[in-house]
CSV table of C-alpha atoms and ligand atoms in Angstrom, one decimal:
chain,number,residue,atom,x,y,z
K,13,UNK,CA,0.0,0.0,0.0
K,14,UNK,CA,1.2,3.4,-1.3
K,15,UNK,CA,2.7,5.5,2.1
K,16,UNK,CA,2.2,3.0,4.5
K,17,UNK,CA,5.5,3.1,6.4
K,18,UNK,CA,5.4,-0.8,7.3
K,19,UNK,CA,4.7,-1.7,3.7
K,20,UNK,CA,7.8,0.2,2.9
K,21,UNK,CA,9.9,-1.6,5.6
K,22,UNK,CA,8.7,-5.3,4.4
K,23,UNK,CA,9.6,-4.1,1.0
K,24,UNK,CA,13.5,-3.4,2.2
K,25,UNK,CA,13.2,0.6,0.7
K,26,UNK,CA,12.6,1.7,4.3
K,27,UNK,CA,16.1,0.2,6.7
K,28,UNK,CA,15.2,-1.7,9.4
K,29,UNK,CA,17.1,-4.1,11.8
K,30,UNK,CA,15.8,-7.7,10.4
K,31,UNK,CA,14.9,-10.4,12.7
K,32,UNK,CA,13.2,-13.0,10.4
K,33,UNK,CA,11.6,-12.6,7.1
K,34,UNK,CA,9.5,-15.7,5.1
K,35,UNK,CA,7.1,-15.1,1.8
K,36,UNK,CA,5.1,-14.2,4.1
K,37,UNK,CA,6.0,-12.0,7.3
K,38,UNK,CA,8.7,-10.1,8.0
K,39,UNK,CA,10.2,-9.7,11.6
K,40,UNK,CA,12.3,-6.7,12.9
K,41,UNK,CA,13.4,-4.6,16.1
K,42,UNK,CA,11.3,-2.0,17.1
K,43,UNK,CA,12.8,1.5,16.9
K,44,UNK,CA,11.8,3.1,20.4
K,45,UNK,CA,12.2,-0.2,22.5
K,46,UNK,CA,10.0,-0.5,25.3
K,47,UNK,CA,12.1,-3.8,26.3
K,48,UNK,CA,15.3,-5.2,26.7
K,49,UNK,CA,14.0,-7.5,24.1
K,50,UNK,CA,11.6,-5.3,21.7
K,51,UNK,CA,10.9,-6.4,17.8
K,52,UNK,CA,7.2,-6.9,15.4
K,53,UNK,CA,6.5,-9.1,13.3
K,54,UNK,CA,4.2,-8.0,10.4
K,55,UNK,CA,2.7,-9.6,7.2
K,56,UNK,CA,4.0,-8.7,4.1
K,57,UNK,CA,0.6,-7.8,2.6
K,58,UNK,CA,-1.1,-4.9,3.9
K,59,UNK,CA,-3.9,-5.6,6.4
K,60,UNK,CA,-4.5,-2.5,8.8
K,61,UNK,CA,-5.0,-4.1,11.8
K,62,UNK,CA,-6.9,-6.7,13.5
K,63,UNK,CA,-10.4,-5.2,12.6
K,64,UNK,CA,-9.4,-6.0,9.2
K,65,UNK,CA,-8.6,-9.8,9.6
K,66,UNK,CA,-10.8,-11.7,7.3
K,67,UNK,CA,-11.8,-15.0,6.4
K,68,UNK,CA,-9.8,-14.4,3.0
K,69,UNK,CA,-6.4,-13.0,4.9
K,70,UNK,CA,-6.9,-14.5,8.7
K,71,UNK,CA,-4.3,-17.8,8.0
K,72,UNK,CA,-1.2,-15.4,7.9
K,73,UNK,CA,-1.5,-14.7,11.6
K,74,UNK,CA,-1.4,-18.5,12.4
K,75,UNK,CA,1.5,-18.1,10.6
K,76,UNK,CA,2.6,-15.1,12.3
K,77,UNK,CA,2.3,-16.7,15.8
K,78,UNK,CA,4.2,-19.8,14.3
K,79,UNK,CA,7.3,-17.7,13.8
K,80,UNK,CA,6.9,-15.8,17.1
K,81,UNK,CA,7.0,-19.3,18.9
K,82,UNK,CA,10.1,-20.1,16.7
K,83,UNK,CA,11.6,-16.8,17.0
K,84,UNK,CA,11.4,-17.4,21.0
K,85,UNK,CA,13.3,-20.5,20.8
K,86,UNK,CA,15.7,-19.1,19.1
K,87,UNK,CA,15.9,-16.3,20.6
K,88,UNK,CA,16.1,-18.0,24.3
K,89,UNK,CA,12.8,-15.9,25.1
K,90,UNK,CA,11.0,-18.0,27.8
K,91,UNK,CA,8.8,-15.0,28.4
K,92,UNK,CA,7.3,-12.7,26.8
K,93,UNK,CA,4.2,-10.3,25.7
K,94,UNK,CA,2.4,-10.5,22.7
K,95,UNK,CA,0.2,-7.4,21.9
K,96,UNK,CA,-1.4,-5.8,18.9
K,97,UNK,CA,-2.9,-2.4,19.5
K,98,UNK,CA,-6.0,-1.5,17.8
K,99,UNK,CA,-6.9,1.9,17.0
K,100,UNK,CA,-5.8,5.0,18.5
K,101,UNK,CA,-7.5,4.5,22.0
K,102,UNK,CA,-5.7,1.3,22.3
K,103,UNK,CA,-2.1,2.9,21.2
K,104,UNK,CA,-2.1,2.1,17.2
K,105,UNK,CA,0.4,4.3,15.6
K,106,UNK,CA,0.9,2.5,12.5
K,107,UNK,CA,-1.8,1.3,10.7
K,108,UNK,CA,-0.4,-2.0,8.8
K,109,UNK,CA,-1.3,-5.3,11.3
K,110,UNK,CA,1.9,-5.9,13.6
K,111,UNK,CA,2.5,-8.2,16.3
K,112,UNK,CA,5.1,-6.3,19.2
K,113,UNK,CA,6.9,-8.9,21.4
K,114,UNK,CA,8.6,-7.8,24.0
K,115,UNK,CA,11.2,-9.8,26.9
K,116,UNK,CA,13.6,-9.3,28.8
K,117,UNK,CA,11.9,-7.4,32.3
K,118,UNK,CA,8.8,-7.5,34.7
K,119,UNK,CA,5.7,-6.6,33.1
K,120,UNK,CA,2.7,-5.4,35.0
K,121,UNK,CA,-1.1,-6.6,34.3
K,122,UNK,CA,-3.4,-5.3,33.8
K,123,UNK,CA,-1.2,-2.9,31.0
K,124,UNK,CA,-1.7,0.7,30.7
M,18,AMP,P1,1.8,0.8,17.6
M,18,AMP,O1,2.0,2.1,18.3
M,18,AMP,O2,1.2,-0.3,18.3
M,18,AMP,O3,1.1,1.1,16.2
M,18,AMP,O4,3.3,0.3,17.2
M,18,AMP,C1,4.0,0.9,16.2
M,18,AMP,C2,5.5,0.7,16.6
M,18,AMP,O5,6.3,0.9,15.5
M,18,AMP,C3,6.0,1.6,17.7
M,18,AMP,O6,6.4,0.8,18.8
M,18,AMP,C4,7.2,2.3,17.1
M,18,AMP,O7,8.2,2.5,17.9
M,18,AMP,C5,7.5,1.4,15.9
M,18,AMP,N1,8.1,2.1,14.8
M,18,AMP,C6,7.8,3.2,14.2
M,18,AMP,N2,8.6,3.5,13.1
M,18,AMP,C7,9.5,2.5,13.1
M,18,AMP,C8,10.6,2.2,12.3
M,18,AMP,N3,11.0,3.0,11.2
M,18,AMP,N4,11.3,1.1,12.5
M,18,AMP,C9,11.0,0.3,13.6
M,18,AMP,N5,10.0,0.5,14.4
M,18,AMP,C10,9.2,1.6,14.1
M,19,ZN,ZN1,1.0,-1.5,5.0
């Protein structure tokens, strides 16, 4: 999608430290970490957030969570937070579907 800053990372014109990329999803650290251990993990095809998770596009976040449990592994993770913010209430910045993980410190519940 045309000015959609998360597009333009998957597609490699935008730099971005690269954790994991498949046909499929592409993985990298997030900018402003807000953890020791702080990276998303986005499909390659623009789908603006979990609102818009259909029957048509819903099988590339099974395959989104695949990699985050493989990525963990890998990674040594053995715990961690999975969120995905929806809309601006919830904290959404960047509107292209994105899975933050973050480890590596306490976390509170409920979040703020
Ligand atoms: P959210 O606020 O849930 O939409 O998450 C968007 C995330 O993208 C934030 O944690 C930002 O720090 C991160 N972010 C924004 N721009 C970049 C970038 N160019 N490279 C890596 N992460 C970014
Ligand atoms: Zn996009």
């Amino acid at each position: 999608m045309q000015d959609c800053l998360f597009c333009k990372i998957a597609a490699g014109e935008i730099p971005s430290k690269k954790v994991y990329e498949d046909d499929l999803c592409y993985a990298f650290f997030d900018i402003d970490p807000q953890a020791p251990t702080h990276f998303l993990v986005i499909p390659k095809q623009h789908i603006a957030s979990v609102s818009a998770v259909t029957a048509e596009n819903q099988s590339v976040v099974g395959h989104i969570f695949g990699v985050i449990a493989k990525l963990s592994q890998e990674l040594g993770m053995e715990s961690y937070r999975v969120v995905s913010n929806i809309g601006e209430q919830a904290g959404q910045s960047v509107f292209h579907l994105h899975f933050h993980v973050l480890s590596g410190r306490d976390m509170t519940w409920p979040p703020g």
